[in-house]
mmCIF file of C-alpha atoms in Angstrom:
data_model
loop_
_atom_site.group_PDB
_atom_site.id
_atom_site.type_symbol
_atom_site.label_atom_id
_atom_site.label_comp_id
_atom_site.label_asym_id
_atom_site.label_seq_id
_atom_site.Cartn_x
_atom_site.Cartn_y
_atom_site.Cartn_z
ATOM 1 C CA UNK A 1 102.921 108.327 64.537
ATOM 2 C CA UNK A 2 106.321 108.516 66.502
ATOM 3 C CA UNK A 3 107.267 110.154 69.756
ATOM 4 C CA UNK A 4 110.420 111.482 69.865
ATOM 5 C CA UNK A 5 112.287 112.613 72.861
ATOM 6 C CA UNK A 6 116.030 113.195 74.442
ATOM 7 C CA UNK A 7 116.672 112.100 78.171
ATOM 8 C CA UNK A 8 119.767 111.076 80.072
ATOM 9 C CA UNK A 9 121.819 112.177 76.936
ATOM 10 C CA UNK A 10 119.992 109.819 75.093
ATOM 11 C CA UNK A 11 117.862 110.921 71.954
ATOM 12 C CA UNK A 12 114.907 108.418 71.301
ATOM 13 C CA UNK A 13 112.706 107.914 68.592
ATOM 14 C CA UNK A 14 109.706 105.306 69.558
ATOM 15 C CA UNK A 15 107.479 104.563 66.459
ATOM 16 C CA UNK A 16 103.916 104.423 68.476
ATOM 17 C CA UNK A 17 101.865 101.814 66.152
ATOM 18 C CA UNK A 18 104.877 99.002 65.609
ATOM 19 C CA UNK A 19 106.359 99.721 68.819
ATOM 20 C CA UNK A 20 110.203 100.134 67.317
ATOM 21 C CA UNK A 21 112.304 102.221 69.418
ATOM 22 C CA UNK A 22 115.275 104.001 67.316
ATOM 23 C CA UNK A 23 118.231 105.824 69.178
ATOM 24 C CA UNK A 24 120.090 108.084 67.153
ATOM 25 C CA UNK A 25 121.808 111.790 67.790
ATOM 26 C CA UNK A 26 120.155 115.377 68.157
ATOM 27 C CA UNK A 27 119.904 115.846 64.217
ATOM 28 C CA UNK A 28 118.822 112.257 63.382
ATOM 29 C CA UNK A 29 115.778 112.831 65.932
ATOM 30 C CA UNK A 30 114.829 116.008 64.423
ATOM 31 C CA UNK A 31 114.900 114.693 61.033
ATOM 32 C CA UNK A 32 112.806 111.690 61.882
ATOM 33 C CA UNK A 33 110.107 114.097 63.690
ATOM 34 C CA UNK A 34 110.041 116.569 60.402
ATOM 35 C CA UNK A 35 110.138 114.107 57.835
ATOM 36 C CA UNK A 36 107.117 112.484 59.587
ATOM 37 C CA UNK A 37 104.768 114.820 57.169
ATOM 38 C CA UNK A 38 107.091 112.950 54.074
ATOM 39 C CA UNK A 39 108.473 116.484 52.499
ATOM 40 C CA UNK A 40 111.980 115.941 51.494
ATOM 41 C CA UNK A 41 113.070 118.947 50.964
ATOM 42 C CA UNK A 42 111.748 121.025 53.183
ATOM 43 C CA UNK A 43 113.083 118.718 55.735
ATOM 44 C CA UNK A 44 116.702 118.835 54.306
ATOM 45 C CA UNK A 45 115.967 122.815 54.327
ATOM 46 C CA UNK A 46 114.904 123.009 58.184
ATOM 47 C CA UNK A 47 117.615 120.333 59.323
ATOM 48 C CA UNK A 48 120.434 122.377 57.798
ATOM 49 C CA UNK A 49 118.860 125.983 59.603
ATOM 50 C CA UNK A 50 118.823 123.862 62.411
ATOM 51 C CA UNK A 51 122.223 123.230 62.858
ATOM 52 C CA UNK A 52 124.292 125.754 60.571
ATOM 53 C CA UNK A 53 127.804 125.286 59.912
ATOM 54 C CA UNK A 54 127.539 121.552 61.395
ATOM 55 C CA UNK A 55 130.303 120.038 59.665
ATOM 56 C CA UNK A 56 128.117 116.721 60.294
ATOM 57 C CA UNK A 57 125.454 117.867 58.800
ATOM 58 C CA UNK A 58 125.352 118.654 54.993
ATOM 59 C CA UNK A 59 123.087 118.397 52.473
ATOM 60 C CA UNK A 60 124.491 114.780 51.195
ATOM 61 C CA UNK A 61 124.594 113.514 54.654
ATOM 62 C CA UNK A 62 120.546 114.596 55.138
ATOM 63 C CA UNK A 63 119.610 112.778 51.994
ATOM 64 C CA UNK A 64 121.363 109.447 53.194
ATOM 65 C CA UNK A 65 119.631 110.288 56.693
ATOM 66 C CA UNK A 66 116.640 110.616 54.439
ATOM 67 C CA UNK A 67 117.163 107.315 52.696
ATOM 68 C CA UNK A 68 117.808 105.643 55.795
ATOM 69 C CA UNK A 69 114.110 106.162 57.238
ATOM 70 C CA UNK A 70 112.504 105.447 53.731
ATOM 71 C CA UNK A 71 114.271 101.738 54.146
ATOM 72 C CA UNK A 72 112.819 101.427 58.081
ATOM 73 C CA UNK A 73 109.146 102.761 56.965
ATOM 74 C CA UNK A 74 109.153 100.055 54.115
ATOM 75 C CA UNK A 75 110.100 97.557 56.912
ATOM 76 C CA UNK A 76 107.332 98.646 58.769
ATOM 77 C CA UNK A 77 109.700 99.896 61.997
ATOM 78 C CA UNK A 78 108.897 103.853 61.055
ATOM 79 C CA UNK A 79 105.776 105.917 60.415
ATOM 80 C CA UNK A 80 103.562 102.502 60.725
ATOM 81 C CA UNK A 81 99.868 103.476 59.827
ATOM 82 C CA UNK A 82 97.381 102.218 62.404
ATOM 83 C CA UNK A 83 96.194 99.214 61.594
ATOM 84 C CA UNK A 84 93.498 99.247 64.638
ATOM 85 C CA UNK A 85 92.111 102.502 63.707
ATOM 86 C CA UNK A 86 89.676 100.720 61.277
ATOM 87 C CA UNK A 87 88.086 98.285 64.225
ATOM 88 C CA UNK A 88 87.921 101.390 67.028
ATOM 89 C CA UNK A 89 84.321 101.718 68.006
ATOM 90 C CA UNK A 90 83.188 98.029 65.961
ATOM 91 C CA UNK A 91 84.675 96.069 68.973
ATOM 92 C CA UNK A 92 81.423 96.240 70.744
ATOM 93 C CA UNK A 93 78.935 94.898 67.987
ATOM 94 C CA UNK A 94 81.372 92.288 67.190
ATOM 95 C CA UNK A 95 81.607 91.254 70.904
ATOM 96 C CA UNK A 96 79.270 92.600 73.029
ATOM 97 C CA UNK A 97 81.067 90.877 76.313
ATOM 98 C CA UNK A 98 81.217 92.771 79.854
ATOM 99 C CA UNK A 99 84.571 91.761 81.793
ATOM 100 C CA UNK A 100 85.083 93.975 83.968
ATOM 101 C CA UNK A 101 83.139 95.987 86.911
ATOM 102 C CA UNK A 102 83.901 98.827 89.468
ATOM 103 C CA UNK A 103 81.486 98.264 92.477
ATOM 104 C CA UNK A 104 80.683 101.297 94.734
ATOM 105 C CA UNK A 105 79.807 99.311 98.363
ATOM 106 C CA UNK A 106 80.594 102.478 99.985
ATOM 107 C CA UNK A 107 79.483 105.929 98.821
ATOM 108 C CA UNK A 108 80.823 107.460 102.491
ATOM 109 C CA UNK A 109 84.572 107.747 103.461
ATOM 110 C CA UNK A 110 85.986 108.261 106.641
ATOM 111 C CA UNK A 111 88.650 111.150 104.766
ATOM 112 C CA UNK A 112 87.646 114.075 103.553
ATOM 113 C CA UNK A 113 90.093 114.916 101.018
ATOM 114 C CA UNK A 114 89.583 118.467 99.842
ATOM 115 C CA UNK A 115 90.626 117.427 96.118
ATOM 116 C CA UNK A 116 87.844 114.186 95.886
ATOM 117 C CA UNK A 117 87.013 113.539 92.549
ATOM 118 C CA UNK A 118 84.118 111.820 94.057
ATOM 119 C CA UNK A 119 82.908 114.711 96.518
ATOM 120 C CA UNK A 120 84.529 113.477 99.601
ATOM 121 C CA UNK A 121 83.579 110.296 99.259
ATOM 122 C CA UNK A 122 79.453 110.897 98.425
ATOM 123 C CA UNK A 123 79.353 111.519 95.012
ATOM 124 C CA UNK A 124 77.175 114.543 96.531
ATOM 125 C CA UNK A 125 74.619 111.932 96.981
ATOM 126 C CA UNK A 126 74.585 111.268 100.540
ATOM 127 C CA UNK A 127 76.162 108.860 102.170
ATOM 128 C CA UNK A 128 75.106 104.966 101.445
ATOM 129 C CA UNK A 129 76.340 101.452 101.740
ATOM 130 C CA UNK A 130 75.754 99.096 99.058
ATOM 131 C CA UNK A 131 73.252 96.134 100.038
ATOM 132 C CA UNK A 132 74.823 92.232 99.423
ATOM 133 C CA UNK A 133 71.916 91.811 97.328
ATOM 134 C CA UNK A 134 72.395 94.761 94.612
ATOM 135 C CA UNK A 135 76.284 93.822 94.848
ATOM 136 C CA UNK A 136 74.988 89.670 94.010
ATOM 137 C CA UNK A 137 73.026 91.373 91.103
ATOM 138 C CA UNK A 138 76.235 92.964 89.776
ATOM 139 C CA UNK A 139 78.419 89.739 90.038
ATOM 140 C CA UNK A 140 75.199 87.849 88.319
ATOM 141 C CA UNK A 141 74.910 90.721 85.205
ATOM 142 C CA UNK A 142 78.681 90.199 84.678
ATOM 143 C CA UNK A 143 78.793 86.620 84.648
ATOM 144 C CA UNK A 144 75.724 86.593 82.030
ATOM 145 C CA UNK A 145 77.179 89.274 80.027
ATOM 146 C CA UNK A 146 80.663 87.739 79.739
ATOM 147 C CA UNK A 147 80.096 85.527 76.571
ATOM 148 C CA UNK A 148 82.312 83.298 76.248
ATOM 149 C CA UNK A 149 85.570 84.973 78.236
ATOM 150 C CA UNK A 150 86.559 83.282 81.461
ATOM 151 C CA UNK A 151 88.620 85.702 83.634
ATOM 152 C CA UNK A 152 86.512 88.502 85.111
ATOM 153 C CA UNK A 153 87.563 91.895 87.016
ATOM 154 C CA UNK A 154 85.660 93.460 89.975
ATOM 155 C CA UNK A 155 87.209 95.643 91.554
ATOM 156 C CA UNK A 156 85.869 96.972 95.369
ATOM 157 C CA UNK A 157 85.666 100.901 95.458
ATOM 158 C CA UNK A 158 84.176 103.763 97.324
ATOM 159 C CA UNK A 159 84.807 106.150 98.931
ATOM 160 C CA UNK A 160 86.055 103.414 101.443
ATOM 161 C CA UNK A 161 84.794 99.945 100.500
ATOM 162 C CA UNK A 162 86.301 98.770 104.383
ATOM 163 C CA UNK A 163 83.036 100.763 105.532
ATOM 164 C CA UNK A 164 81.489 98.183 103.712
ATOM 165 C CA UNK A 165 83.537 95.202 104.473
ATOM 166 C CA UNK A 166 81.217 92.414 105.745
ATOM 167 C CA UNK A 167 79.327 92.818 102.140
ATOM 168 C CA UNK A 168 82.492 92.782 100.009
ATOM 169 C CA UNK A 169 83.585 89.393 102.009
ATOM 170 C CA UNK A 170 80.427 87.953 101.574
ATOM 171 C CA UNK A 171 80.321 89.137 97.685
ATOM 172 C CA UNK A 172 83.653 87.183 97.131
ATOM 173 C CA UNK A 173 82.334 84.028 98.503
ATOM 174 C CA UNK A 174 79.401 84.340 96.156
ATOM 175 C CA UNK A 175 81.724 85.238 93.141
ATOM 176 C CA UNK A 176 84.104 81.953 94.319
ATOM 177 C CA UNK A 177 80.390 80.034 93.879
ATOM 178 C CA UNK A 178 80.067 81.552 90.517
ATOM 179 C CA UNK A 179 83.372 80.583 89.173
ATOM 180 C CA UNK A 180 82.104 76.763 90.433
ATOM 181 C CA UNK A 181 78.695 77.258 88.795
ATOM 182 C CA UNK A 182 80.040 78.753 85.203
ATOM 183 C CA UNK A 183 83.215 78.336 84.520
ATOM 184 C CA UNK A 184 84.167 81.527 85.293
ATOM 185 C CA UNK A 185 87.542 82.687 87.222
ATOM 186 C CA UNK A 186 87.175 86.210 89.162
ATOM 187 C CA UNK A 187 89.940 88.715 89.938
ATOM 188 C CA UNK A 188 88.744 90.669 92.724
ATOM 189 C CA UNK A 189 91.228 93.952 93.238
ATOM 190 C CA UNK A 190 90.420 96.521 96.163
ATOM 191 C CA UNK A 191 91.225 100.122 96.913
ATOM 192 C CA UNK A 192 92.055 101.563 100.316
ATOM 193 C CA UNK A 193 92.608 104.499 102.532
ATOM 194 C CA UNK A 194 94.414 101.996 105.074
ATOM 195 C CA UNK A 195 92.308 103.923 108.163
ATOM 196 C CA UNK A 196 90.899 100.515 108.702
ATOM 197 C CA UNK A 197 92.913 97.913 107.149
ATOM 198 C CA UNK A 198 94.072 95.554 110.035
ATOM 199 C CA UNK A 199 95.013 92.185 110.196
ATOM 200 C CA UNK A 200 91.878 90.340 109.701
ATOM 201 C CA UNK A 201 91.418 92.508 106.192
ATOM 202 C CA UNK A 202 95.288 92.066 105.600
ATOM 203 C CA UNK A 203 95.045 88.294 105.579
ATOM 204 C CA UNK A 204 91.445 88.309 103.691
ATOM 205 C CA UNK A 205 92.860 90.062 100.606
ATOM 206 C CA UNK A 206 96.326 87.573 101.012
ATOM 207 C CA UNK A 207 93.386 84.783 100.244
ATOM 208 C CA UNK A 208 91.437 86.842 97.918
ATOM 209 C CA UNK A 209 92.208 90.059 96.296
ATOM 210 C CA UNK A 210 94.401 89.908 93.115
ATOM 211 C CA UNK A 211 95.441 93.120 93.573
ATOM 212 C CA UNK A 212 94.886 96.380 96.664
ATOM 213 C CA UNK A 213 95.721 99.427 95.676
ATOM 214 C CA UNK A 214 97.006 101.411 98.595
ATOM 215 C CA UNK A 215 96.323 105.427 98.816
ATOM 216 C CA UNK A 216 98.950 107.555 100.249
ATOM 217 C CA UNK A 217 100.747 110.668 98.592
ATOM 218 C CA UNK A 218 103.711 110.837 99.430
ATOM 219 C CA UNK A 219 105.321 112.843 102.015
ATOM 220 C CA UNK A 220 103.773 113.559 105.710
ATOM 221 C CA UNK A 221 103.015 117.405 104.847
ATOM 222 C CA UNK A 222 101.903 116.291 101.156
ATOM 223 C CA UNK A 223 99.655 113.231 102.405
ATOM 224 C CA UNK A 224 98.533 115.622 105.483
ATOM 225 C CA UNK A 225 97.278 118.447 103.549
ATOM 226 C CA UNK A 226 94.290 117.050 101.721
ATOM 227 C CA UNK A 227 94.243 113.595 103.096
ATOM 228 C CA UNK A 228 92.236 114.180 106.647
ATOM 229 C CA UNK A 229 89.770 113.085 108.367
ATOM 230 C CA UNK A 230 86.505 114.577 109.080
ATOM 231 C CA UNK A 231 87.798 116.214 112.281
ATOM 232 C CA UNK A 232 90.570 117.808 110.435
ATOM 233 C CA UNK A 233 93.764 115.219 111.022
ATOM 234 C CA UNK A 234 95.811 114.264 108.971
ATOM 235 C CA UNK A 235 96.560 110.806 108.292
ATOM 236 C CA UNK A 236 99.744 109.577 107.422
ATOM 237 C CA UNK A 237 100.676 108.621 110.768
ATOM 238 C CA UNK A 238 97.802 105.752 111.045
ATOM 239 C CA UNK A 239 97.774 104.625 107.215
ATOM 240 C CA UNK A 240 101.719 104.428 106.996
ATOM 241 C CA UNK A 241 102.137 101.947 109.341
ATOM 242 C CA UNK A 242 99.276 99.674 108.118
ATOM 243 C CA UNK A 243 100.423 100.043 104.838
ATOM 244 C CA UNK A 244 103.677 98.579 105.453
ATOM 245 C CA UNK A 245 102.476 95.708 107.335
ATOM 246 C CA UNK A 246 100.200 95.409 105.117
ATOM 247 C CA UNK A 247 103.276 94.918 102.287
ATOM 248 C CA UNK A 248 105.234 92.734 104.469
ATOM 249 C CA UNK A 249 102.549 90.783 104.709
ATOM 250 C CA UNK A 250 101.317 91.059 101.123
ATOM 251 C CA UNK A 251 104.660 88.979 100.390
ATOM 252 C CA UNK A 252 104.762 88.830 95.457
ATOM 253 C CA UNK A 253 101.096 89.051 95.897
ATOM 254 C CA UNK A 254 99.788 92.355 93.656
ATOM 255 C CA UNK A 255 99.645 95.669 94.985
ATOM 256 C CA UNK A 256 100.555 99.532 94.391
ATOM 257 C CA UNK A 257 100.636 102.387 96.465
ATOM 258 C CA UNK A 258 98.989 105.313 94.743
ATOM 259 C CA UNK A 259 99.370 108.919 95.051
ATOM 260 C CA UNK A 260 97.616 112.034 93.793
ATOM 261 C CA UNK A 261 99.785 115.396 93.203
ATOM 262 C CA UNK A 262 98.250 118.587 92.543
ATOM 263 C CA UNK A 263 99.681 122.156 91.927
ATOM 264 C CA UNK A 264 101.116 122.352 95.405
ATOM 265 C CA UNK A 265 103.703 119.744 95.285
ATOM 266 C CA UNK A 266 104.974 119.928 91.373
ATOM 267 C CA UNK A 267 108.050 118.453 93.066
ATOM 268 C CA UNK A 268 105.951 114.934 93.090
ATOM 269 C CA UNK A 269 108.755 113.102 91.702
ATOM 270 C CA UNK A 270 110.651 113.299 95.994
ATOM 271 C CA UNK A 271 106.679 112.028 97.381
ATOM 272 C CA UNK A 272 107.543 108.940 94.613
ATOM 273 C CA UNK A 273 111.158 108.745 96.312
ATOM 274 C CA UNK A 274 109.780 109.117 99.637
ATOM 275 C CA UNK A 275 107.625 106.170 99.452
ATOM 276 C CA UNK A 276 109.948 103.835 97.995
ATOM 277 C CA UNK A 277 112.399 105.082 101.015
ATOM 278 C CA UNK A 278 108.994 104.023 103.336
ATOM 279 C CA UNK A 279 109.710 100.308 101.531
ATOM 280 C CA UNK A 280 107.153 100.185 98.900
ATOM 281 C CA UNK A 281 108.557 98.893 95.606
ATOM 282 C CA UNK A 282 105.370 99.370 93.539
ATOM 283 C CA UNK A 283 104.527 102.854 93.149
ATOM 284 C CA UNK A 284 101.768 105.071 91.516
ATOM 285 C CA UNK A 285 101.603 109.220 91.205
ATOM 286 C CA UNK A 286 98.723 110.823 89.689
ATOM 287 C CA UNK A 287 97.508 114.274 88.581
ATOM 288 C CA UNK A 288 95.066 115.299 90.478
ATOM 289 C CA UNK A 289 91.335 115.343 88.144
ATOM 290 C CA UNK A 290 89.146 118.639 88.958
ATOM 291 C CA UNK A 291 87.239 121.208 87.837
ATOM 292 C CA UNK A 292 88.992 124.421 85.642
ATOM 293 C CA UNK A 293 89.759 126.975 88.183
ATOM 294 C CA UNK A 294 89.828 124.603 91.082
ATOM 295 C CA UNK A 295 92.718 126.388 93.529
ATOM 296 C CA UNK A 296 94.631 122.582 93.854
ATOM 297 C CA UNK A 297 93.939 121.592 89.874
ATOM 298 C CA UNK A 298 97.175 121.466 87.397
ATOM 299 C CA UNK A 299 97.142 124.000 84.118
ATOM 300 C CA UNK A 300 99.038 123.860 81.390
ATOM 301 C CA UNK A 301 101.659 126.672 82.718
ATOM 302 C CA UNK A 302 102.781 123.635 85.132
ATOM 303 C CA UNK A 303 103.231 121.055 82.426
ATOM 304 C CA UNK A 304 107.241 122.209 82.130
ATOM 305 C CA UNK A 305 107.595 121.746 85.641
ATOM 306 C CA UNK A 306 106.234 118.381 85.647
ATOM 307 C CA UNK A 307 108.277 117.220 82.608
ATOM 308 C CA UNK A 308 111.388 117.885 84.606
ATOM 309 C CA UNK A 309 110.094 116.010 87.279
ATOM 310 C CA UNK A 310 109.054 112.454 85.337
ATOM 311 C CA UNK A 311 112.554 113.165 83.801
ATOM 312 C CA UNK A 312 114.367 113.315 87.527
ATOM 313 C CA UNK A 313 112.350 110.402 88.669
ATOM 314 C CA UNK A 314 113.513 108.300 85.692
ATOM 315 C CA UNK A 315 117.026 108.974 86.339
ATOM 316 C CA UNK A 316 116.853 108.298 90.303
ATOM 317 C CA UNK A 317 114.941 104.934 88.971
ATOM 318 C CA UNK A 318 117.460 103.773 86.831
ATOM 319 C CA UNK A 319 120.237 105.058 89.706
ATOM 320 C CA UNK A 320 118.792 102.417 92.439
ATOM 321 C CA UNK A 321 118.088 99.849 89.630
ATOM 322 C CA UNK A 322 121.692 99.912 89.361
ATOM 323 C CA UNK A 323 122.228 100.062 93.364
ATOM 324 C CA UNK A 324 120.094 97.179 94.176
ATOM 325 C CA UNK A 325 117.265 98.889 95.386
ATOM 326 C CA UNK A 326 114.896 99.758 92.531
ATOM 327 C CA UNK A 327 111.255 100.281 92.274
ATOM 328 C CA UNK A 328 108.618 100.078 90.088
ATOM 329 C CA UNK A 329 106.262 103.348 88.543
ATOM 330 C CA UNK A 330 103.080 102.174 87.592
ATOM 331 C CA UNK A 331 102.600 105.025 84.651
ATOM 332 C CA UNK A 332 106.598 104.184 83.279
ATOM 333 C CA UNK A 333 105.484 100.455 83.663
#
């Protein structure tokens, strides 16, 4: 399988399965995209409609062209077969390990943004707070389902875990006892609105928390729209300012501030720009996940719009890089 694509005025070939990355010029891309399905001729017949009268491109020029990618695919840097596609779906009765968990303490949220994947924060269950004792269960069922790996995930989520935050402090002392008592080696990760992140949670995940994920979405009237409270606020004007103290303080510890776009800011690529302007270097932005015909979800008719707009934020990247000022982008990561 390859991906080809042109950006910057570069034209890029990446070979998906042994991870090669070719450059080469508009009719060397083409050619390596059509002669993918292995049909000589009717790949020299399609490059030269392609680009008639191309003084560069003749008949004898396609054929070394062609040449030229039978040498990389029997070097195994073109058209690589995938090799893991005989283990996908064996990996669990081989190894039938657990390493990772996603703990709800909070199904409740003190937003209520309109395009929740998780119904405002309920799951449309009602609003409940997990007990320490289910949560000890959790950390106990990973730890005996682990087999024989050593680092395990658990990452605090909600709605707002902070709702919950005396249980997920006292459920990372009892994971630090179950490191002692098996072996084991937890990374706890947490993610937040920032409504109540203060200084006593700031300096609890410095200690504990491998990673905090940090939700905001970009600009004021972006963040503002969906992201309010239960009154009807909006929200960017408490959560900014913990979030960058929260930064400052976080020091090279982990941590990424995540966005969500949806059809009414296609222009996501200046909320990206706008929060590394804010001072945040690591940097998420995400489609928004709802139901077909939801008034905020993305459709395919937007997908050109949102090309253009990974394509300008890759460029403005690579423009600070340069600068001394760049930033990171999770998804390009």
């Amino acid at each position: 399988m390859t991906h080809t694509y042109s950006l910057n005025g570069y034209h890029v070939a990446l070979d998906v399965f042994s991870g090669s990355v070719h450059l080469t010029d508009e009719a060397g891309l083409l050619t390596i995209r059509l002669y993918e399905a292995g049909d000589r001729e009717e790949t020299v017949r399609r490059l030269l409609e392609a680009f008639p009268g191309d003084p560069a491109v003749t008949r004898n020029s396609a054929v070394e062209l062609l040449d030229e990618l039978d040498r990389l695919k029997a070097a195994g840097k073109l058209y690589t077969p995938d090799t893991y596609e005989q283990h996908a779906g064996t990996l669990r009765q081989r190894d039938g390990a657990v390493k990772a968990l996603c703990l709800h303490v909070a199904h409740g949220c003190n937003l209520a943004c309109d395009y929740c994947f998780a119904g405002k924060g309920d799951y449309g269950t009602g609003a409940a707070l997990m007990s320490e004792e289910t949560g000890r269960a959790a950390l106990d069922f990973l730890v005996a389902r682990s087999g024989t790996r050593r680092h395990l995930e658990v990452d605090f989520f909600g709605g707002e875990p902070l709702l919950n935050w005396d249980v997920v402090k006292r459920l990372v002392a009892y994971g630090r006892e179950l490191e002692k008592r098996h072996g084991k080696a937890f990374r706890f990760t947490l993610t937040t609105n920032g409504v109540l992140l203060d200084d006593e949670v700031t300096d609890f995940c410095n200690r504990e928390m491998h990673n905090v994920v940090l939700s905001l979405d970009g600009r004021e009237a972006v963040h503002d729209r969906f992201r309010r409270d239960r009154a009807g606020r909006g929200s960017y004007a408490r959560v900014v300012p913990n979030f960058q103290k929260f930064v400052r303080a976080r020091g090279e510890r982990g941590y990424y501030v995540r966005g969500t776009y949806t059809r009414h800011n296609l222009d996501f690529s200046r909320d990206v720009l706008h929060m590394a302007d804010l001072g945040f270097t690591q940097l998420s932005m995400e489609p928004a996940v709802t139901p077909p015909g939801d008034p905020n979800g993305l459709t395919e008719e937007h997908l050109p719009a949102l090309f253009v707009e990974y394509e300008r934020l890759a460029a403005e990247m690579l423009k600070r890089r340069r600068e001394g000022r760049g930033f990171d982008f999770y998804h390009f990561n």
